[in-house]
mmCIF file of C-alpha atoms and ligand atoms in Angstrom:
data_model
loop_
_atom_site.group_PDB
_atom_site.id
_atom_site.type_symbol
_atom_site.label_atom_id
_atom_site.label_comp_id
_atom_site.label_asym_id
_atom_site.label_seq_id
_atom_site.Cartn_x
_atom_site.Cartn_y
_atom_site.Cartn_z
ATOM 1 C CA MET A 20 -13.994 -20.102 -48.347
ATOM 2 C CA LEU A 21 -12.077 -16.926 -48.756
ATOM 3 C CA GLU A 22 -13.480 -14.310 -50.835
ATOM 4 C CA VAL A 23 -11.384 -12.352 -53.433
ATOM 5 C CA TYR A 24 -11.240 -9.337 -51.186
ATOM 6 C CA ALA A 25 -9.605 -11.250 -48.364
ATOM 7 C CA CYS A 26 -6.037 -11.430 -47.579
ATOM 8 C CA HIS A 27 -4.829 -14.529 -49.066
ATOM 9 C CA PRO A 28 -1.548 -16.006 -47.516
ATOM 10 C CA GLU A 29 -0.233 -16.875 -51.119
ATOM 11 C CA ASN A 30 -0.331 -13.180 -52.081
ATOM 12 C CA SER A 31 1.364 -12.075 -48.604
ATOM 13 C CA ARG A 32 3.814 -9.193 -49.292
ATOM 14 C CA GLY A 33 6.094 -11.369 -47.018
ATOM 15 C CA ARG A 34 8.336 -10.982 -44.079
ATOM 16 C CA ARG A 35 11.048 -8.478 -43.724
ATOM 17 C CA HIS A 36 13.531 -11.483 -43.473
ATOM 18 C CA ALA A 37 13.026 -14.170 -46.076
ATOM 19 C CA GLU A 38 12.214 -17.611 -44.432
ATOM 20 C CA ALA A 39 11.487 -21.040 -46.088
ATOM 21 C CA PRO A 40 7.587 -21.836 -46.001
ATOM 22 C CA ALA A 41 6.545 -24.090 -43.217
ATOM 23 C CA PRO A 42 5.319 -27.539 -44.248
ATOM 24 C CA THR A 43 1.931 -27.560 -42.498
ATOM 25 C CA ARG A 44 0.928 -23.881 -41.792
ATOM 26 C CA ASN A 45 0.250 -20.997 -43.916
ATOM 27 C CA ASP A 46 2.122 -17.649 -43.180
ATOM 28 C CA PHE A 47 -0.617 -16.107 -41.148
ATOM 29 C CA GLN A 48 -1.191 -19.182 -38.828
ATOM 30 C CA ARG A 49 2.585 -19.195 -38.414
ATOM 31 C CA ASP A 50 2.266 -15.494 -37.418
ATOM 32 C CA ARG A 51 -0.428 -16.331 -34.885
ATOM 33 C CA ASP A 52 1.747 -18.896 -33.409
ATOM 34 C CA ARG A 53 4.729 -16.963 -33.114
ATOM 35 C CA ILE A 54 2.539 -14.338 -31.248
ATOM 36 C CA VAL A 55 0.951 -16.965 -28.718
ATOM 37 C CA HIS A 56 4.675 -18.158 -27.743
ATOM 38 C CA SER A 57 6.029 -14.596 -27.383
ATOM 39 C CA THR A 58 7.095 -13.460 -23.917
ATOM 40 C CA ALA A 59 5.051 -10.116 -24.482
ATOM 41 C CA PHE A 60 1.879 -12.395 -25.012
ATOM 42 C CA ARG A 61 2.342 -14.148 -21.859
ATOM 43 C CA ARG A 62 2.682 -11.002 -19.839
ATOM 44 C CA LEU A 63 -0.690 -9.715 -21.081
ATOM 45 C CA VAL A 64 -2.321 -11.945 -18.189
ATOM 46 C CA TYR A 65 -0.764 -9.547 -15.581
ATOM 47 C CA LYS A 66 -1.549 -6.250 -17.450
ATOM 48 C CA THR A 67 -4.512 -3.914 -16.746
ATOM 49 C CA GLN A 68 -7.255 -3.573 -18.973
ATOM 50 C CA VAL A 69 -9.337 -1.115 -16.818
ATOM 51 C CA PHE A 70 -9.199 -2.854 -13.463
ATOM 52 C CA LEU A 71 -5.734 -3.235 -11.950
ATOM 53 C CA ASN A 72 -4.823 -6.865 -11.981
ATOM 54 C CA HIS A 73 -4.677 -7.226 -8.230
ATOM 55 C CA GLU A 74 -7.990 -5.717 -7.534
ATOM 56 C CA GLY A 75 -10.016 -8.947 -8.344
ATOM 57 C CA ASP A 76 -9.678 -12.215 -10.166
ATOM 58 C CA LEU A 77 -12.999 -11.795 -12.098
ATOM 59 C CA PHE A 78 -12.030 -8.707 -14.211
ATOM 60 C CA ARG A 79 -10.676 -8.792 -17.678
ATOM 61 C CA THR A 80 -6.824 -8.286 -18.336
ATOM 62 C CA ARG A 81 -5.201 -7.465 -21.468
ATOM 63 C CA LEU A 82 -4.969 -11.326 -22.139
ATOM 64 C CA THR A 83 -8.737 -12.129 -21.768
ATOM 65 C CA HIS A 84 -9.573 -8.895 -23.734
ATOM 66 C CA SER A 85 -7.192 -9.965 -26.453
ATOM 67 C CA LEU A 86 -8.814 -13.499 -26.634
ATOM 68 C CA GLU A 87 -12.323 -11.769 -26.731
ATOM 69 C CA VAL A 88 -11.370 -9.638 -29.620
ATOM 70 C CA ALA A 89 -9.833 -12.716 -31.416
ATOM 71 C CA GLN A 90 -13.164 -14.413 -30.879
ATOM 72 C CA LEU A 91 -15.652 -11.777 -32.074
ATOM 73 C CA ALA A 92 -13.142 -10.888 -35.220
ATOM 74 C CA ARG A 93 -12.880 -14.616 -36.055
ATOM 75 C CA SER A 94 -16.606 -15.068 -36.137
ATOM 76 C CA ILE A 95 -17.287 -12.027 -38.123
ATOM 77 C CA ALA A 96 -14.375 -13.001 -40.361
ATOM 78 C CA ARG A 97 -16.012 -16.373 -41.040
ATOM 79 C CA SER A 98 -19.361 -14.712 -42.169
ATOM 80 C CA LEU A 99 -17.663 -12.253 -44.552
ATOM 81 C CA GLY A 100 -15.136 -14.573 -46.169
ATOM 82 C CA LEU A 101 -12.297 -12.912 -44.668
ATOM 83 C CA ASN A 102 -9.051 -14.563 -43.420
ATOM 84 C CA GLU A 103 -9.595 -15.922 -39.790
ATOM 85 C CA ASP A 104 -5.999 -16.812 -39.337
ATOM 86 C CA LEU A 105 -5.043 -13.189 -40.144
ATOM 87 C CA VAL A 106 -7.789 -11.628 -37.841
ATOM 88 C CA GLU A 107 -6.635 -14.092 -35.002
ATOM 89 C CA ALA A 108 -3.042 -13.093 -35.293
ATOM 90 C CA VAL A 109 -3.672 -9.342 -35.398
ATOM 91 C CA ALA A 110 -6.161 -9.623 -32.511
ATOM 92 C CA LEU A 111 -3.987 -11.591 -30.281
ATOM 93 C CA ALA A 112 -1.070 -9.123 -30.994
ATOM 94 C CA HIS A 113 -2.970 -5.707 -30.968
ATOM 95 C CA ASP A 114 -2.308 -4.909 -27.410
ATOM 96 C CA LEU A 115 1.166 -6.244 -27.079
ATOM 97 C CA GLY A 116 2.565 -2.780 -26.513
ATOM 98 C CA HIS A 117 0.393 -1.731 -23.719
ATOM 99 C CA THR A 118 2.236 -0.500 -20.757
ATOM 100 C CA PRO A 119 1.363 -1.752 -17.154
ATOM 101 C CA PHE A 120 -1.577 0.010 -15.595
ATOM 102 C CA GLY A 121 -3.376 0.517 -18.914
ATOM 103 C CA HIS A 122 -3.918 4.013 -20.276
ATOM 104 C CA ALA A 123 -2.727 5.781 -17.325
ATOM 105 C CA GLY A 124 0.698 4.049 -17.632
ATOM 106 C CA GLN A 125 0.777 5.166 -21.516
ATOM 107 C CA ASP A 126 -0.068 8.475 -20.684
ATOM 108 C CA ALA A 127 2.680 8.848 -18.199
ATOM 109 C CA LEU A 128 5.034 7.102 -20.337
ATOM 110 C CA ASN A 129 4.197 9.467 -23.365
ATOM 111 C CA GLU A 130 4.646 12.595 -21.108
ATOM 112 C CA CYS A 131 8.128 11.233 -19.846
ATOM 113 C CA MET A 132 8.986 10.618 -23.626
ATOM 114 C CA LYS A 133 7.505 14.050 -24.664
ATOM 115 C CA GLU A 134 10.818 15.645 -26.064
ATOM 116 C CA LEU A 135 12.266 12.285 -27.098
ATOM 117 C CA GLY A 136 9.827 11.018 -29.701
ATOM 118 C CA GLY A 137 6.891 10.023 -27.367
ATOM 119 C CA PHE A 138 5.280 6.865 -26.640
ATOM 120 C CA GLU A 139 2.370 5.286 -28.600
ATOM 121 C CA HIS A 140 1.111 1.844 -27.520
ATOM 122 C CA ASN A 141 0.142 0.932 -31.097
ATOM 123 C CA LEU A 142 3.547 1.596 -32.288
ATOM 124 C CA GLN A 143 4.933 0.000 -29.381
ATOM 125 C CA SER A 144 3.042 -3.138 -30.254
ATOM 126 C CA LEU A 145 4.826 -3.171 -33.844
ATOM 127 C CA ARG A 146 8.302 -2.546 -31.884
ATOM 128 C CA VAL A 147 7.480 -5.502 -29.799
ATOM 129 C CA VAL A 148 6.961 -7.800 -32.773
ATOM 130 C CA ASP A 149 9.651 -6.147 -35.131
ATOM 131 C CA GLN A 150 12.598 -5.654 -32.660
ATOM 132 C CA LEU A 151 11.863 -6.448 -28.810
ATOM 133 C CA GLU A 152 11.097 -10.026 -28.912
ATOM 134 C CA GLU A 153 14.485 -12.125 -28.836
ATOM 135 C CA ARG A 154 13.696 -15.412 -30.037
ATOM 136 C CA TYR A 155 15.467 -16.305 -33.239
ATOM 137 C CA PRO A 156 19.156 -16.595 -34.191
ATOM 138 C CA ASN A 157 19.388 -14.323 -37.187
ATOM 139 C CA PHE A 158 17.004 -11.609 -36.705
ATOM 140 C CA ASP A 159 15.288 -9.397 -33.920
ATOM 141 C CA GLY A 160 11.664 -9.701 -33.172
ATOM 142 C CA LEU A 161 9.242 -12.243 -34.489
ATOM 143 C CA ASN A 162 9.503 -11.429 -38.448
ATOM 144 C CA LEU A 163 5.755 -11.489 -38.869
ATOM 145 C CA THR A 164 4.177 -10.899 -42.219
ATOM 146 C CA PHE A 165 3.383 -7.436 -43.756
ATOM 147 C CA GLU A 166 -0.268 -8.082 -43.314
ATOM 148 C CA THR A 167 -0.144 -9.054 -39.626
ATOM 149 C CA ARG A 168 2.219 -5.918 -38.978
ATOM 150 C CA GLU A 169 -0.253 -3.648 -40.969
ATOM 151 C CA GLY A 170 -3.021 -4.718 -38.696
ATOM 152 C CA ILE A 171 -0.966 -4.046 -35.514
ATOM 153 C CA LEU A 172 -0.289 -0.572 -36.403
ATOM 154 C CA LYS A 173 -3.603 0.543 -36.284
ATOM 155 C CA HIS A 174 -2.874 4.467 -35.408
ATOM 156 C CA CYS A 175 0.348 6.235 -35.840
ATOM 157 C CA ALA A 176 1.133 9.759 -35.507
ATOM 158 C CA GLN A 177 2.409 11.617 -38.856
ATOM 159 C CA ARG A 178 5.739 12.252 -37.318
ATOM 160 C CA ASN A 179 6.289 8.575 -36.509
ATOM 161 C CA ALA A 180 4.711 7.506 -39.927
ATOM 162 C CA LEU A 181 7.333 9.489 -41.739
ATOM 163 C CA ILE A 182 10.046 7.787 -39.716
ATOM 164 C CA ILE A 183 8.908 4.310 -40.374
ATOM 165 C CA GLU A 184 8.155 5.164 -44.124
ATOM 166 C CA ALA A 185 11.881 6.284 -44.391
ATOM 167 C CA GLN A 186 13.076 2.953 -43.117
ATOM 168 C CA GLU A 187 10.534 0.752 -44.915
ATOM 169 C CA PRO A 188 9.441 2.647 -47.949
ATOM 170 C CA GLY A 189 5.920 1.774 -49.096
ATOM 171 C CA GLY A 190 5.549 -0.434 -45.888
ATOM 172 C CA VAL A 191 3.055 -0.467 -42.956
ATOM 173 C CA ALA A 192 3.335 3.273 -42.411
ATOM 174 C CA ASN A 193 2.402 4.341 -45.857
ATOM 175 C CA ARG A 194 -1.153 4.283 -45.349
ATOM 176 C CA PHE A 195 -1.089 6.944 -42.814
ATOM 177 C CA LEU A 196 0.619 9.224 -45.407
ATOM 178 C CA ASN A 197 -1.293 8.528 -48.485
ATOM 179 C CA GLY A 198 -4.641 8.156 -46.694
ATOM 180 C CA THR A 199 -5.864 4.478 -47.623
ATOM 181 C CA GLN A 200 -7.160 1.747 -45.372
ATOM 182 C CA PRO A 201 -5.553 -1.278 -44.146
ATOM 183 C CA SER A 202 -6.803 -4.659 -45.016
ATOM 184 C CA LEU A 203 -10.448 -5.578 -44.329
ATOM 185 C CA GLU A 204 -9.194 -8.105 -41.742
ATOM 186 C CA ALA A 205 -7.303 -5.093 -40.017
ATOM 187 C CA GLN A 206 -10.272 -2.836 -40.180
ATOM 188 C CA LEU A 207 -12.337 -5.780 -38.630
ATOM 189 C CA CYS A 208 -10.107 -6.257 -35.963
ATOM 190 C CA ASN A 209 -10.248 -2.379 -34.903
ATOM 191 C CA LEU A 210 -14.002 -2.722 -34.778
ATOM 192 C CA ALA A 211 -14.213 -6.011 -32.947
ATOM 193 C CA ASP A 212 -11.691 -4.340 -30.276
ATOM 194 C CA ALA A 213 -14.239 -1.539 -29.556
ATOM 195 C CA ILE A 214 -17.345 -4.070 -29.530
ATOM 196 C CA ALA A 215 -15.251 -6.177 -27.054
ATOM 197 C CA TYR A 216 -14.241 -3.396 -24.505
ATOM 198 C CA ASN A 217 -17.607 -1.637 -24.538
ATOM 199 C CA ALA A 218 -19.341 -4.912 -23.591
ATOM 200 C CA HIS A 219 -16.822 -6.123 -21.124
ATOM 201 C CA ASP A 220 -16.226 -2.858 -19.439
ATOM 202 C CA ILE A 221 -19.900 -2.718 -18.634
ATOM 203 C CA ASP A 222 -19.836 -6.030 -17.303
ATOM 204 C CA ASP A 223 -16.778 -5.509 -15.036
ATOM 205 C CA GLY A 224 -18.105 -2.108 -14.243
ATOM 206 C CA VAL A 225 -21.169 -3.433 -12.805
ATOM 207 C CA ARG A 226 -19.613 -6.443 -11.069
ATOM 208 C CA SER A 227 -17.157 -4.352 -9.255
ATOM 209 C CA GLY A 228 -19.850 -2.263 -7.864
ATOM 210 C CA LEU A 229 -18.487 1.124 -9.502
ATOM 211 C CA LEU A 230 -21.461 1.053 -12.068
ATOM 212 C CA THR A 231 -25.132 0.192 -11.330
ATOM 213 C CA LEU A 232 -27.819 -1.092 -13.346
ATOM 214 C CA ALA A 233 -29.900 2.048 -12.625
ATOM 215 C CA GLN A 234 -27.061 4.325 -13.960
ATOM 216 C CA LEU A 235 -27.005 2.308 -17.021
ATOM 217 C CA GLU A 236 -30.635 3.611 -17.709
ATOM 218 C CA GLU A 237 -28.795 6.562 -19.009
ATOM 219 C CA VAL A 238 -27.456 4.269 -22.210
ATOM 220 C CA PRO A 239 -30.299 3.918 -24.828
ATOM 221 C CA LEU A 240 -28.488 0.972 -26.285
ATOM 222 C CA PHE A 241 -28.393 -0.957 -22.992
ATOM 223 C CA VAL A 242 -32.049 0.147 -22.116
ATOM 224 C CA HIS A 243 -33.198 -1.205 -25.452
ATOM 225 C CA TYR A 244 -31.667 -4.888 -24.873
ATOM 226 C CA LYS A 245 -32.660 -4.873 -21.319
ATOM 227 C CA SER A 246 -36.305 -4.193 -22.029
ATOM 228 C CA ILE A 247 -36.165 -7.082 -24.825
ATOM 229 C CA THR A 248 -34.630 -9.418 -22.158
ATOM 230 C CA LEU A 249 -37.225 -8.633 -19.640
ATOM 231 C CA SER A 250 -40.191 -8.942 -21.962
ATOM 232 C CA LEU A 251 -38.740 -12.335 -22.991
ATOM 233 C CA HIS A 252 -37.664 -13.460 -19.444
ATOM 234 C CA PRO A 253 -39.905 -11.418 -16.859
ATOM 235 C CA ALA A 254 -38.568 -13.445 -14.037
ATOM 236 C CA LEU A 255 -35.086 -11.781 -14.467
ATOM 237 C CA SER A 256 -36.493 -8.608 -12.944
ATOM 238 C CA GLU A 257 -36.142 -10.117 -9.511
ATOM 239 C CA ALA A 258 -33.037 -8.458 -7.688
ATOM 240 C CA SER A 259 -31.381 -12.177 -7.065
ATOM 241 C CA LYS A 260 -31.344 -12.651 -10.939
ATOM 242 C CA SER A 261 -29.566 -9.192 -11.778
ATOM 243 C CA ARG A 262 -26.492 -10.926 -12.911
ATOM 244 C CA ARG A 263 -28.346 -13.041 -15.549
ATOM 245 C CA LEU A 264 -30.081 -9.928 -16.633
ATOM 246 C CA LEU A 265 -26.964 -8.177 -17.032
ATOM 247 C CA TYR A 266 -25.351 -10.971 -19.089
ATOM 248 C CA GLU A 267 -28.221 -11.699 -21.261
ATOM 249 C CA THR A 268 -28.447 -7.919 -22.129
ATOM 250 C CA ILE A 269 -24.897 -7.531 -22.726
ATOM 251 C CA ARG A 270 -25.014 -10.695 -24.883
ATOM 252 C CA ARG A 271 -28.043 -9.357 -27.107
ATOM 253 C CA MET A 272 -26.257 -5.950 -27.392
ATOM 254 C CA LEU A 273 -22.966 -7.712 -28.554
ATOM 255 C CA SER A 274 -24.840 -9.874 -31.065
ATOM 256 C CA ASP A 275 -26.743 -7.046 -32.526
ATOM 257 C CA GLN A 276 -23.518 -5.090 -33.057
ATOM 258 C CA VAL A 277 -21.925 -8.053 -34.637
ATOM 259 C CA TYR A 278 -24.788 -8.558 -37.107
ATOM 260 C CA ASP A 279 -24.860 -4.789 -37.870
ATOM 261 C CA VAL A 280 -21.118 -4.816 -38.888
ATOM 262 C CA ILE A 281 -21.692 -8.082 -41.083
ATOM 263 C CA ASP A 282 -24.596 -6.480 -42.668
ATOM 264 C CA VAL A 283 -23.385 -2.963 -43.327
ATOM 265 C CA THR A 284 -20.034 -4.364 -44.494
ATOM 266 C CA ARG A 285 -21.857 -6.840 -46.791
ATOM 267 C CA SER A 286 -23.501 -4.146 -48.602
ATOM 268 C CA ASN A 287 -20.463 -1.976 -48.616
ATOM 269 C CA LEU A 288 -18.665 -4.881 -50.245
ATOM 270 C CA ASN A 289 -21.648 -5.309 -52.849
ATOM 271 C CA GLN A 290 -21.686 -1.733 -53.685
ATOM 272 C CA HIS A 291 -17.595 -1.351 -54.136
ATOM 273 C CA ARG A 292 -17.043 -4.687 -55.437
ATOM 274 C CA PRO A 293 -13.172 -4.789 -54.809
ATOM 275 C CA ARG A 294 -11.588 -7.734 -56.711
ATOM 276 C CA SER A 295 -8.300 -7.881 -54.193
ATOM 277 C CA ALA A 296 -7.385 -7.177 -50.913
ATOM 278 C CA ASP A 297 -5.376 -4.170 -52.305
ATOM 279 C CA GLU A 298 -8.502 -2.831 -54.082
ATOM 280 C CA ALA A 299 -10.188 -3.124 -50.686
ATOM 281 C CA ARG A 300 -7.591 -1.067 -49.004
ATOM 282 C CA LYS A 301 -8.276 1.832 -51.522
ATOM 283 C CA ALA A 302 -11.969 1.619 -51.204
ATOM 284 C CA GLY A 303 -12.339 3.564 -47.974
ATOM 285 C CA ALA A 304 -13.396 2.176 -44.699
ATOM 286 C CA LEU A 305 -15.734 -0.869 -45.841
ATOM 287 C CA VAL A 306 -15.946 -2.653 -42.491
ATOM 288 C CA ALA A 307 -18.098 -0.336 -40.425
ATOM 289 C CA PHE A 308 -21.321 -0.024 -38.263
ATOM 290 C CA SER A 309 -24.572 1.366 -39.515
ATOM 291 C CA ASN A 310 -24.728 5.189 -38.774
ATOM 292 C CA ALA A 311 -27.551 4.542 -36.256
ATOM 293 C CA MET A 312 -25.262 1.649 -34.458
ATOM 294 C CA ALA A 313 -22.192 4.061 -34.429
ATOM 295 C CA ALA A 314 -23.930 6.767 -32.767
ATOM 296 C CA SER A 315 -25.496 4.478 -30.064
ATOM 297 C CA VAL A 316 -21.984 3.003 -29.492
ATOM 298 C CA GLN A 317 -20.593 6.261 -29.229
ATOM 299 C CA GLU A 318 -23.191 7.159 -26.489
ATOM 300 C CA MET A 319 -22.230 4.142 -24.464
ATOM 301 C CA LYS A 320 -18.367 5.106 -24.863
ATOM 302 C CA SER A 321 -19.028 8.444 -23.514
ATOM 303 C CA PHE A 322 -21.076 6.942 -20.553
ATOM 304 C CA LEU A 323 -18.267 4.689 -19.648
ATOM 305 C CA PHE A 324 -15.666 7.429 -20.137
ATOM 306 C CA LYS A 325 -17.621 9.620 -17.471
ATOM 307 C CA HIS A 326 -18.847 6.961 -15.054
ATOM 308 C CA LEU A 327 -16.204 4.254 -15.185
ATOM 309 C CA TYR A 328 -12.911 5.339 -16.698
ATOM 310 C CA ARG A 329 -13.171 8.688 -14.738
ATOM 311 C CA HIS A 330 -14.659 7.121 -11.463
ATOM 312 C CA PRO A 331 -12.954 8.435 -8.480
ATOM 313 C CA GLN A 332 -11.790 4.898 -7.391
ATOM 314 C CA VAL A 333 -10.371 4.231 -10.883
ATOM 315 C CA MET A 334 -8.764 7.835 -10.869
ATOM 316 C CA GLU A 335 -7.029 7.296 -7.672
ATOM 317 C CA THR A 336 -5.365 4.045 -8.929
ATOM 318 C CA THR A 337 -4.687 5.948 -12.143
ATOM 319 C CA ASP A 338 -2.780 8.748 -10.127
ATOM 320 C CA ASN A 339 -0.811 6.075 -8.460
ATOM 321 C CA ALA A 340 -0.024 4.216 -11.425
ATOM 322 C CA GLN A 341 1.156 7.340 -13.246
ATOM 323 C CA THR A 342 3.413 8.057 -10.318
ATOM 324 C CA VAL A 343 4.839 4.531 -10.458
ATOM 325 C CA VAL A 344 5.639 5.015 -13.997
ATOM 326 C CA ARG A 345 7.072 8.484 -13.945
ATOM 327 C CA GLU A 346 9.200 7.814 -10.909
ATOM 328 C CA LEU A 347 10.703 4.531 -12.539
ATOM 329 C CA PHE A 348 11.368 6.234 -15.686
ATOM 330 C CA HIS A 349 13.455 8.893 -13.921
ATOM 331 C CA ALA A 350 15.058 6.148 -11.626
ATOM 332 C CA TYR A 351 16.350 4.062 -14.642
ATOM 333 C CA LEU A 352 17.275 7.193 -16.744
ATOM 334 C CA ALA A 353 19.553 8.117 -13.810
ATOM 335 C CA ARG A 354 20.912 4.597 -13.208
ATOM 336 C CA PRO A 355 20.459 2.546 -16.417
ATOM 337 C CA GLN A 356 22.326 -0.249 -14.744
ATOM 338 C CA GLU A 357 19.210 -0.990 -12.502
ATOM 339 C CA MET A 358 17.623 -2.384 -15.825
ATOM 340 C CA SER A 359 18.271 -5.927 -16.867
ATOM 341 C CA SER A 360 21.708 -6.085 -18.714
ATOM 342 C CA ASP A 361 20.427 -6.010 -22.329
ATOM 343 C CA PHE A 362 18.302 -2.760 -21.866
ATOM 344 C CA ALA A 363 21.113 -1.125 -19.699
ATOM 345 C CA ALA A 364 23.728 -1.850 -22.727
ATOM 346 C CA ARG A 365 21.617 0.000 -25.132
ATOM 347 C CA GLU A 366 22.953 3.338 -26.637
ATOM 348 C CA GLU A 367 19.602 5.339 -26.628
ATOM 349 C CA THR A 368 19.002 5.207 -23.049
ATOM 350 C CA PRO A 369 15.450 7.021 -22.819
ATOM 351 C CA ARG A 370 14.111 4.798 -25.441
ATOM 352 C CA ALA A 371 15.665 1.717 -23.758
ATOM 353 C CA VAL A 372 13.792 2.710 -20.688
ATOM 354 C CA ALA A 373 10.574 3.294 -22.287
ATOM 355 C CA ASP A 374 10.708 -0.051 -23.830
ATOM 356 C CA TYR A 375 11.789 -1.785 -20.453
ATOM 357 C CA ILE A 376 9.020 -0.218 -18.536
ATOM 358 C CA ALA A 377 6.249 -0.859 -21.276
ATOM 359 C CA GLY A 378 7.334 -4.421 -21.168
ATOM 360 C CA MET A 379 6.611 -4.711 -17.281
ATOM 361 C CA THR A 380 3.438 -6.326 -15.837
ATOM 362 C CA ASP A 381 1.533 -4.152 -13.394
ATOM 363 C CA ARG A 382 2.836 -6.209 -10.437
ATOM 364 C CA TYR A 383 6.460 -5.969 -11.605
ATOM 365 C CA ALA A 384 6.437 -2.393 -12.088
ATOM 366 C CA ALA A 385 4.915 -1.855 -8.560
ATOM 367 C CA ARG A 386 7.690 -4.051 -7.224
ATOM 368 C CA GLU A 387 10.349 -2.368 -8.923
ATOM 369 C CA HIS A 388 9.132 1.304 -8.049
ATOM 370 C CA GLU A 389 9.227 -0.019 -4.324
ATOM 371 C CA ARG A 390 12.784 -1.563 -4.775
ATOM 372 C CA LEU A 391 13.963 1.742 -6.473
ATOM 373 C CA THR A 392 12.199 4.401 -4.383
ATOM 374 C CA GLY A 393 11.405 2.845 -0.995
ATOM 375 C CA ARG A 394 7.707 3.536 -1.309
ATOM 376 C CA ARG A 395 4.919 1.291 -1.637
ATOM 377 C CA LEU A 396 1.998 2.697 -3.795
ATOM 378 C CA PHE A 397 0.046 -0.499 -4.374
ATOM 379 C CA ALA A 398 -1.036 -2.863 -1.477
HETATM 380 MG MG1 MG B 427 -7.727 -3.594 -27.248
#
C-alpha cells in the first residue's frame, strides 16, 4: 500500500534512546499511541483554538482541531500511498506546544521571553515530546521517532535551528539550515492543518454570530461553493435552512481543497519520481495546492484575519489573555515556589516559567492568575 516515496517504518532513523521493537505495532503507530496517552494531549481539550474554551460548548478546541487535521491528513495520505500512521502521529501532536488562549497567549509569552531565547509554539511542541512529558523510567519525553519529531517541528527560527543542530547534528533542525523539505507526510500535515482551520473557523465564526453569511460574500471561494449548493438544493435558500447551507458549502469547499492537493501532489510526484522518502525531501515542496487554489485559500485566510481574528469581541479576550499570561510570567519569575515543585526546582527559571505556563489549560491559567494577583479577568 505504501509507495516508495513514503516513510516506511522499517527505514525509520529511529529514536534518540534505543528501544526494543513492539510485538504488534510499528514505530509510527507506537508514536501515535504515546501521543494520545500523553498529559499534553489531554490538556488540548481545554485550550483555545480561536474561541476561548468557556465561550461555548460548540466551538473547536485544540483537541477537536487536531482530530480534524488527523482525519484530513489520513484520508489524503491513503490516496497518495503515504504513511497514515505517521501523519496521524504528527497531526495529533502538532499543537501540543500551544499556550493557553491560542495565539494571544503565544505572542505574550514570546514577548516575555524576548531576551531569553523567545517562545515558539512549534518548537514548544517538540520540547513537550522530547523533554517535558515525564512517563518513562529512563528518559525524559516520549522518545518519538525522528520522522514524527521532524513533522512536529514545522517552523523554527534560524537561531533555534542552530541550537538544535548543535545538540543533534543532522537532526530535525537540519532542514532549516540546508533548505530541504521534511517528509511528504510532514508536508501533508502542514497543509491539512490550514485546510482544517480555514473551514472550521468559518463554521465557528458564523455559529458564534461574529461572522455573517452576508459578509462571506467577500470570499470568492465560499461564494463559488455556496452557489453550487444552492443550484443543487434551492430549498436551502430559506432562512431556516441557513445552517445546512453553511455546512454543505463548507463541505464542498473542503472536499475540493482535498482533491486539489491530491491531484497536484500526484502530478508533482509523477514529474519528480522520488524513489525514497529521502529523495522526496530533496525534491522541493511536493505536497501542494494548485496556484489557483493557493490564491483562493489565501483570500479566505485574509478575510478570516480581518473579520474574525481581529473582531472587536475576539480582540477584547485577546487583550485579557495577554494580560493573564504576562502577569503570570512575572509572578512566577518573582516567586518560582508558586509553580509546582518540579518546575520550581529547575535551574533556568525563565524557561521553566515559560514551560509551566505553556502547559496550562485556559481555565487553569485564569484561576492561577486570579490566585496570584487577586484579579479576575475571565468570568
Ligand atoms: Mg493547528
